[in-house]
CSV table of C-alpha atoms and ligand atoms in Angstrom, one decimal:
chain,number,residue,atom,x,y,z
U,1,UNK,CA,-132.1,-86.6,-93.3
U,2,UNK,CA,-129.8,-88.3,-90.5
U,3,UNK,CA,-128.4,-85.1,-88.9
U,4,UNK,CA,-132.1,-83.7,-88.8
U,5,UNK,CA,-131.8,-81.9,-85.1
U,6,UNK,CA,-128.5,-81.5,-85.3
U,7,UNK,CA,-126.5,-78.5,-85.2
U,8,UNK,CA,-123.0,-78.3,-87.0
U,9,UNK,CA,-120.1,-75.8,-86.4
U,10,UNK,CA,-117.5,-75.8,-89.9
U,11,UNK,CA,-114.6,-73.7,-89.7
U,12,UNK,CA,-112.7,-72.7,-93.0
U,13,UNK,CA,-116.5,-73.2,-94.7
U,14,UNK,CA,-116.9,-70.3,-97.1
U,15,UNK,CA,-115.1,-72.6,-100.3
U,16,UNK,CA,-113.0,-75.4,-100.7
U,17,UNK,CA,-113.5,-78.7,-99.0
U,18,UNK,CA,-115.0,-76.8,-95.8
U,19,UNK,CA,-117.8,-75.3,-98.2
U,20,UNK,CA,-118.1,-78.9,-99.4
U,21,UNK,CA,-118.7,-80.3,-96.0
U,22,UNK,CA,-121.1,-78.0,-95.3
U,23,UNK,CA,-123.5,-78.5,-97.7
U,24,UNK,CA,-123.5,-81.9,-97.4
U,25,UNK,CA,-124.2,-81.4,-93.5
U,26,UNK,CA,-127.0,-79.6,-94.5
U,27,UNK,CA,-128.3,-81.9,-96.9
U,28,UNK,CA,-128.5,-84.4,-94.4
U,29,UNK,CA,-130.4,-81.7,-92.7
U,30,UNK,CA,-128.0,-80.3,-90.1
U,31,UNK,CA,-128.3,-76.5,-89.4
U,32,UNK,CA,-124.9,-75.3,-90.1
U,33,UNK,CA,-122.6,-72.5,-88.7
U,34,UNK,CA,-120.5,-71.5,-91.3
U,35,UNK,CA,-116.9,-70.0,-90.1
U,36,UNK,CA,-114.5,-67.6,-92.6
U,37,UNK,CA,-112.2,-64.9,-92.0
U,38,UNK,CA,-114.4,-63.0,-95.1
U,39,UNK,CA,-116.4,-59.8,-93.8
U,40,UNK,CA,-119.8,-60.2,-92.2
U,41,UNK,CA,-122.3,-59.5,-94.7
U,42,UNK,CA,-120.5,-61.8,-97.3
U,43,UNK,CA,-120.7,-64.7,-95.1
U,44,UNK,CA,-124.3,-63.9,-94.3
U,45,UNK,CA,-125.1,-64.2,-98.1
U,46,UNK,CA,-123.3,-67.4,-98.6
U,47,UNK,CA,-125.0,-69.0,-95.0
U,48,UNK,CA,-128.3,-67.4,-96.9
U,49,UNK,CA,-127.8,-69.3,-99.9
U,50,UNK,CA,-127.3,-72.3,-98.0
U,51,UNK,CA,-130.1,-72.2,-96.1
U,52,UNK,CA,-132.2,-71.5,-99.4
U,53,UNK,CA,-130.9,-74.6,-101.1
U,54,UNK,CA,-130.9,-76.8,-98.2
U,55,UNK,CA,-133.9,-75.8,-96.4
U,56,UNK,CA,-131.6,-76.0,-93.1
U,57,UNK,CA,-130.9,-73.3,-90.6
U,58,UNK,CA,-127.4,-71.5,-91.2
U,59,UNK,CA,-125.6,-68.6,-90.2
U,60,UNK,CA,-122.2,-67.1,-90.5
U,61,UNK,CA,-119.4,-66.0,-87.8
U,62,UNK,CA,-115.9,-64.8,-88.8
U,63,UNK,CA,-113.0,-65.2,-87.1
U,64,UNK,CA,-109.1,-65.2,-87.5
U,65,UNK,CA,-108.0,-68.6,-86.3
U,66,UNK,CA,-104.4,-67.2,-85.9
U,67,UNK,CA,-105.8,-65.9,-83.0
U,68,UNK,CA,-105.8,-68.2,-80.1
U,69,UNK,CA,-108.3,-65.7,-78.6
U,70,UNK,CA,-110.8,-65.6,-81.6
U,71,UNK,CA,-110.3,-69.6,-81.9
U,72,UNK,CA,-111.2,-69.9,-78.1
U,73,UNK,CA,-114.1,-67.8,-78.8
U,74,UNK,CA,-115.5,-69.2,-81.6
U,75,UNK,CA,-117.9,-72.1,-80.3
U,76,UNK,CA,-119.1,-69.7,-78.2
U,77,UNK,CA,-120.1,-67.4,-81.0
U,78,UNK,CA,-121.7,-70.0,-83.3
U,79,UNK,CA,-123.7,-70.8,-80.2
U,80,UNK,CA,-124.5,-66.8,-80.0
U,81,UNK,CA,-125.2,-67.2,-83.8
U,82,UNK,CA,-127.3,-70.4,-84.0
U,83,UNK,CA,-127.1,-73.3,-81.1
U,84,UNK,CA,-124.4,-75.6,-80.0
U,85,UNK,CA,-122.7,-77.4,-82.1
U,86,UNK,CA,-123.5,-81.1,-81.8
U,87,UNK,CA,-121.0,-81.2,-84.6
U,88,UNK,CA,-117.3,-79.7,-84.5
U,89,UNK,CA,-115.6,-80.0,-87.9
U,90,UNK,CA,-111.9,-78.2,-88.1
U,91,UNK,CA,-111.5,-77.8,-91.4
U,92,UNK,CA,-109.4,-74.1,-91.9
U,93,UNK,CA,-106.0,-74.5,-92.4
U,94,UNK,CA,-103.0,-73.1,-94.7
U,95,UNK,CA,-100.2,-74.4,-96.5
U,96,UNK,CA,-96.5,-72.8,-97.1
U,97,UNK,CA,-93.8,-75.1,-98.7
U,98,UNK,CA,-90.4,-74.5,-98.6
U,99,UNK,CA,-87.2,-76.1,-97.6
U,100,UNK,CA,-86.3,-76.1,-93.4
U,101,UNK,CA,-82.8,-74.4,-94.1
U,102,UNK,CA,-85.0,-71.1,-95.7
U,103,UNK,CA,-88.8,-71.6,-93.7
U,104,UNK,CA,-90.2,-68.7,-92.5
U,105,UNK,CA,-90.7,-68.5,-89.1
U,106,UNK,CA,-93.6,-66.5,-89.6
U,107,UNK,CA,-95.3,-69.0,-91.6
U,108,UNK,CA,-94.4,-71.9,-88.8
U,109,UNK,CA,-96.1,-70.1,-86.3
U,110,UNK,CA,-99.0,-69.3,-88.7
U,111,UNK,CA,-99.7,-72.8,-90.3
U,112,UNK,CA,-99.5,-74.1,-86.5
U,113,UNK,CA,-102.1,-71.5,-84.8
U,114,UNK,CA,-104.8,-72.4,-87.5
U,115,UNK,CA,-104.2,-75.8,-88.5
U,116,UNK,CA,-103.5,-77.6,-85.1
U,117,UNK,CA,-104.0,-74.6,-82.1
U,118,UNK,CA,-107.3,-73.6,-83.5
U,119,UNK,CA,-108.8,-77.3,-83.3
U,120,UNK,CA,-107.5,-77.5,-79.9
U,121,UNK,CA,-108.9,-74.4,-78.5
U,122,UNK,CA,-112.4,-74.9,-80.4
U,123,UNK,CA,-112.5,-78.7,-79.0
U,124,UNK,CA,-111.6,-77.7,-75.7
U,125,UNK,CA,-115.0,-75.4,-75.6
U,126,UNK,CA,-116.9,-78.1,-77.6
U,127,UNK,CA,-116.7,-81.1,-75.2
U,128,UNK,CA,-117.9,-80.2,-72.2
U,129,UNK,CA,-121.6,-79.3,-74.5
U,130,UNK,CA,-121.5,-82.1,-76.3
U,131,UNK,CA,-120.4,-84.1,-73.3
U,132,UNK,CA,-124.0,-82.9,-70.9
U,133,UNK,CA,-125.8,-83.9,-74.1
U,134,UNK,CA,-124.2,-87.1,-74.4
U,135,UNK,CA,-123.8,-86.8,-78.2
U,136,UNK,CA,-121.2,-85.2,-80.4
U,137,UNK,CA,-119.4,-85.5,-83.4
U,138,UNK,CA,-115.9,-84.0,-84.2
U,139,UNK,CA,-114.5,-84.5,-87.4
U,140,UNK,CA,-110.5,-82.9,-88.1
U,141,UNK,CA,-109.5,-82.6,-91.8
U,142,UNK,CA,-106.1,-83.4,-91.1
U,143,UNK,CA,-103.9,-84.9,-94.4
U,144,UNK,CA,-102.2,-87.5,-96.0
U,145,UNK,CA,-99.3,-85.7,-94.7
U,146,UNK,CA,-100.9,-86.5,-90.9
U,147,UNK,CA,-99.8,-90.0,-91.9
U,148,UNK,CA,-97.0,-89.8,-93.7
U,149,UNK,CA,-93.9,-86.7,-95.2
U,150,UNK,CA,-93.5,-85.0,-98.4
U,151,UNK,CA,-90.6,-82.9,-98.7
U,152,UNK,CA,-90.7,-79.1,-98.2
U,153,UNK,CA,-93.6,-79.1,-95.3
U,154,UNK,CA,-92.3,-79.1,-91.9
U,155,UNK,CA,-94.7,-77.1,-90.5
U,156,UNK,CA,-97.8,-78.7,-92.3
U,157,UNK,CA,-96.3,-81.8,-91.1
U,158,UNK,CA,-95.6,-80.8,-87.6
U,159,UNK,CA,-99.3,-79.6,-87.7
U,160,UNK,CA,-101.2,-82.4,-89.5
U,161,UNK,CA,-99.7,-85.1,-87.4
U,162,UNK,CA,-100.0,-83.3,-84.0
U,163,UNK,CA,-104.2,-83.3,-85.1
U,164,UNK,CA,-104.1,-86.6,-86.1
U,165,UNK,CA,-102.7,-87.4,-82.3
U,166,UNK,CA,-104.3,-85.0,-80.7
U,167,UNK,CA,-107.4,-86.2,-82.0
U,168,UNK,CA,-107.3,-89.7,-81.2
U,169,UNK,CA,-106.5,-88.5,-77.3
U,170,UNK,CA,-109.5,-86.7,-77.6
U,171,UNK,CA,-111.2,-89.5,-78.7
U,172,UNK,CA,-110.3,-91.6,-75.7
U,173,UNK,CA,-110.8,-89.5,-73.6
U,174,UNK,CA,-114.3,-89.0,-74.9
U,175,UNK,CA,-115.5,-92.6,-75.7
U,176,UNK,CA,-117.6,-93.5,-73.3
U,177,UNK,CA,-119.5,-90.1,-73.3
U,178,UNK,CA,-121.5,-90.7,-76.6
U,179,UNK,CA,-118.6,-89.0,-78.7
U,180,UNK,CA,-116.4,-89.7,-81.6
U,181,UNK,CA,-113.5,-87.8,-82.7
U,182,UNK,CA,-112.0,-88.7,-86.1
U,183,UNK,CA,-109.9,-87.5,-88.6
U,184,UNK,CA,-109.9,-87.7,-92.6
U,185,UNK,CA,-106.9,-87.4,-94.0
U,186,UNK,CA,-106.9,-86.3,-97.6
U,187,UNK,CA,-104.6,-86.8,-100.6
U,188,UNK,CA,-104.7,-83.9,-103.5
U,189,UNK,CA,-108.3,-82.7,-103.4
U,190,UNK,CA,-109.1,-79.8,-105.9
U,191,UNK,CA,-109.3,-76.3,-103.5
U,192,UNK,CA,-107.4,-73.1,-104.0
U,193,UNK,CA,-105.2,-74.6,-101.2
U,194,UNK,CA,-102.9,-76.6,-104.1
U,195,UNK,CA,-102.9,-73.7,-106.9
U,196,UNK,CA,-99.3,-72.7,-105.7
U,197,UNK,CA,-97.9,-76.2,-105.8
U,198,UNK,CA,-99.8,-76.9,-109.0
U,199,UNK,CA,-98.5,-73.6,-110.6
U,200,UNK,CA,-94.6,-74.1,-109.3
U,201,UNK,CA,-95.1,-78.1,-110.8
U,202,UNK,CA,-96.1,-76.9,-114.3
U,203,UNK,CA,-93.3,-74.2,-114.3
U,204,UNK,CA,-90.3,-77.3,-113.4
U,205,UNK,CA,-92.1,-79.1,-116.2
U,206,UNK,CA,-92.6,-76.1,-118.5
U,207,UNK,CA,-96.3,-77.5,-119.0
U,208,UNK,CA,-100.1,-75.8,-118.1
U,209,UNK,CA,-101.8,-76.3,-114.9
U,210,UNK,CA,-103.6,-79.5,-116.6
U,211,UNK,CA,-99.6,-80.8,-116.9
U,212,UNK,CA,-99.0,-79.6,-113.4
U,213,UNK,CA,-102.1,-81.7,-111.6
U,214,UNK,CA,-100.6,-84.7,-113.7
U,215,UNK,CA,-97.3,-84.2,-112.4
U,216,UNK,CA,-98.5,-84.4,-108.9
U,217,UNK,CA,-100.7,-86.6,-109.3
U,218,UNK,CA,-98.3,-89.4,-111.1
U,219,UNK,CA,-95.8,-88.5,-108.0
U,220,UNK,CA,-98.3,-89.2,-105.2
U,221,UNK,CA,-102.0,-90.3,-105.8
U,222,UNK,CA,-102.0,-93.8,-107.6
U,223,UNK,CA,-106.2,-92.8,-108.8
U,224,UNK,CA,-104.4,-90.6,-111.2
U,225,UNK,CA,-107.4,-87.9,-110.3
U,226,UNK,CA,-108.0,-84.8,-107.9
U,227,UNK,CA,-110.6,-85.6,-105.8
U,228,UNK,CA,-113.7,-83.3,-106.1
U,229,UNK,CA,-114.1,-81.8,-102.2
U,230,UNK,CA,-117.3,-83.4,-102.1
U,231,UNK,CA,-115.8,-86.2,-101.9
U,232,UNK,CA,-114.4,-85.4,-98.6
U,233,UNK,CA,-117.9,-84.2,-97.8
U,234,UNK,CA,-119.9,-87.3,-98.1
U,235,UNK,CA,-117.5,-89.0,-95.6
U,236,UNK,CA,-117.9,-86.6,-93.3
U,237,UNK,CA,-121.2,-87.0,-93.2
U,238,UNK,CA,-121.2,-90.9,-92.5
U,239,UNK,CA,-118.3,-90.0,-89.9
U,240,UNK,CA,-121.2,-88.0,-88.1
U,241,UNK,CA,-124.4,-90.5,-88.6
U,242,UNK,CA,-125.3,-93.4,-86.5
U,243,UNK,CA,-123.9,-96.1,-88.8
U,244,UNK,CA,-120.3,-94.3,-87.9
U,245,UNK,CA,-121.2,-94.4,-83.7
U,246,UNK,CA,-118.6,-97.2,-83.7
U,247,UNK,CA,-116.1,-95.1,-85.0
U,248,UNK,CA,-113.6,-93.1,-83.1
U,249,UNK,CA,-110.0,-92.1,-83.3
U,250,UNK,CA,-109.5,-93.3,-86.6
U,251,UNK,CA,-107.5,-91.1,-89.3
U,252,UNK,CA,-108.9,-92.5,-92.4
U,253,UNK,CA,-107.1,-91.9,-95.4
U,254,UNK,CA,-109.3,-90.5,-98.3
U,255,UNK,CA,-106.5,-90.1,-101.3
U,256,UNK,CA,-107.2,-92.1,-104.1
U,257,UNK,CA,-104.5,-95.3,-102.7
U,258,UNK,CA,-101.8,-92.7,-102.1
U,259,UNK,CA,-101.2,-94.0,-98.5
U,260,UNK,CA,-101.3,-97.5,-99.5
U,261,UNK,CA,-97.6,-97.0,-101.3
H,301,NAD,N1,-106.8,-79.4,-101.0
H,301,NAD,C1,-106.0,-80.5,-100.7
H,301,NAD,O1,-105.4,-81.1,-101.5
H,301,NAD,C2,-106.0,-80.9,-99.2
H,301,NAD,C3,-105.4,-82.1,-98.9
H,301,NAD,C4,-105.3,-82.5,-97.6
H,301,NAD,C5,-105.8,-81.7,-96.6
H,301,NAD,N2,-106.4,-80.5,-96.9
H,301,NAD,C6,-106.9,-79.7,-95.8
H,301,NAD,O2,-108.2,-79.4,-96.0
H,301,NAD,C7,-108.6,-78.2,-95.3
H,301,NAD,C8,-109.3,-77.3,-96.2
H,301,NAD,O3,-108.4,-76.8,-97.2
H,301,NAD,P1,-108.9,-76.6,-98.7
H,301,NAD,O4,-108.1,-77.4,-99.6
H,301,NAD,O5,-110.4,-76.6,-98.8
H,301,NAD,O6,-108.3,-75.1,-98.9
H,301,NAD,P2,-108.9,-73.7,-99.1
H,301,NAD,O7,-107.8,-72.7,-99.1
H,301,NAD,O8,-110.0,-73.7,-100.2
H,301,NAD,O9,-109.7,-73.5,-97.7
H,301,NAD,C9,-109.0,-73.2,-96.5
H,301,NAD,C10,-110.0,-72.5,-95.6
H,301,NAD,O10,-109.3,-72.1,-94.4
H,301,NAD,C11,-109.7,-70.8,-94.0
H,301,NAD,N3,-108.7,-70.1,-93.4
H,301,NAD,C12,-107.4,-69.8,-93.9
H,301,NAD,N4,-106.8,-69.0,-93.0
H,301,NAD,C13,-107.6,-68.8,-92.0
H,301,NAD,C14,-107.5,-68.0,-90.8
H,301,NAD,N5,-106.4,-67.3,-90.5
H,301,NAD,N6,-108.5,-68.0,-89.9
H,301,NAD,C15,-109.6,-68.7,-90.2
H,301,NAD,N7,-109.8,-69.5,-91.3
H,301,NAD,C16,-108.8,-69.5,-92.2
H,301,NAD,C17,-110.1,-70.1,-95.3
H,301,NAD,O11,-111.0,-69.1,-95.1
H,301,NAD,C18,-110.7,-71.3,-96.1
H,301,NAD,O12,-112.1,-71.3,-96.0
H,301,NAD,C19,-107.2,-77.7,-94.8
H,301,NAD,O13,-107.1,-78.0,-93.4
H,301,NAD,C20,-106.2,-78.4,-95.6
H,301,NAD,O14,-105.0,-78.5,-94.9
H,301,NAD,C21,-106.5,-80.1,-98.2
């Protein structure tokens, strides 16, 4: 139990890789704050089932991280909720593909609020906590496409590569203060976030969704396998235990090679 003592804030934590993280936060016995934009008592139930199979302290706030009001507000309200998070994971975030020529500005502005403004605005009232306790852990799920461009995602890739920078300035700034700031950056991972891509893939190909995930797969991710989120969990977990304390301002790839190309 590493993080035993250790509160943890998870935005985007309801399903997907966020709900991944989570539980393996808790099951390195963190209390955990889970974040969605789902109503109130629905979150409650999911924190509840948490905490029943973890044994951890967890509760539920929701916010809409479009809003650079609610994402300013939102440490404060996990703090309201349960403590201060010793642990700032910004995990929520949306995809839209399409080419430049026809992008929706509306979905520019969107994908940029909650995948890079939010972490901004939620590390900005992180720090200075962390910083009086002299510990803290920030972990950004950025992307493979943090590193490096696909076609059709300007705005994902505008977004993922300003958190990938923006996190390692946080991270110097931040060194010496008993923090790390990292980023994991993850190839195809198996999340409602990819249906659309995996359902537009099978169509070209006139195959199923199993044809689909091949597709992308052969295209991109050399392990030839969507990674399970848990995956994605158990390293952020070592990103946030001592073993990691030498760790900061990395963006570590965790795509099955597709980086290595
Ligand atoms: N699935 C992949 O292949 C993959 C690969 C690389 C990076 N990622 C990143 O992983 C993170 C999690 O994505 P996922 O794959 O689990 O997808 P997902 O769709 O399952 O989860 C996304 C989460 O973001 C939250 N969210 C969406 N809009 C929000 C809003 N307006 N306000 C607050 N929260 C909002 C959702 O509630 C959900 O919990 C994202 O940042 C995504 O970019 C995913």
């Amino acid at each position: 139990m590493t993080l035993k003592g250790r509160t943890a804030l998870v935005t985007g934590s309801t399903q997907g890789i966020g709900r991944a993280i989570a539980e393996q936060l808790a099951a390195a016995g963190a209390d955990v704050v889970l974040h969605g934009i789902e109503p109130v008592e629905q979150g409650l139930r999911i924190a509840d089932e948490l905490a029943a199979a973890s044994g951890v302290r967890c509760a539920y706030v929701s916010a809409n991280l479009a809003d650079a009001q609610a994402a300013a507000g939102l440490v404060a309200a996990a703090t309201a909720a349960l403590a201060a998070p010793d642990i700032l994971v910004n995990n929520a975030g949306i995809q839209h593909t399409c080419g430049i020529a026809d992008f929706p500005a509306e979905r520019w502005d969107a994908i940029i609020a909650i995948n890079l403004s939010s972490a901004f605005h939620t590390m900005k009232a992180a720090v200075p906590g962390m910083r009086s306790r002299g510990w803290g852990r920030i972990v950004n799920i950025a992307s493979v496409h943090g590193l490096v461009a696909s076609v059709n995602k300007s705005a994902y890739l505008a977004a993922k590569h300003g958190l990938v920078g923006m996190s390692k300035g946080v991270a110097l700034e931040t060194a010496a203060e008993g923090l790390t700031v990292n980023c994991i950056c993850p190839g195809w991972t198996d999340t409602p976030l990819i249906g659309p891509q995996i359902e537009a893939r099978a169509a070209a190909f006139g195959g199923d969704r199993q044809a689909g995930i091949r597709e992308l797969l052969r295209e991109k991710q050399p392990n030839l396998t969507l990674l399970p989120p848990s995956r994605i969990g158990d390293v952020a977990v070592f990103l946030c235990s001592e073993a990691a304390a030498g760790i900061t301002g990395v963006a570590l790839p965790v795509d099955g090679g597709w980086t290595a190309q």
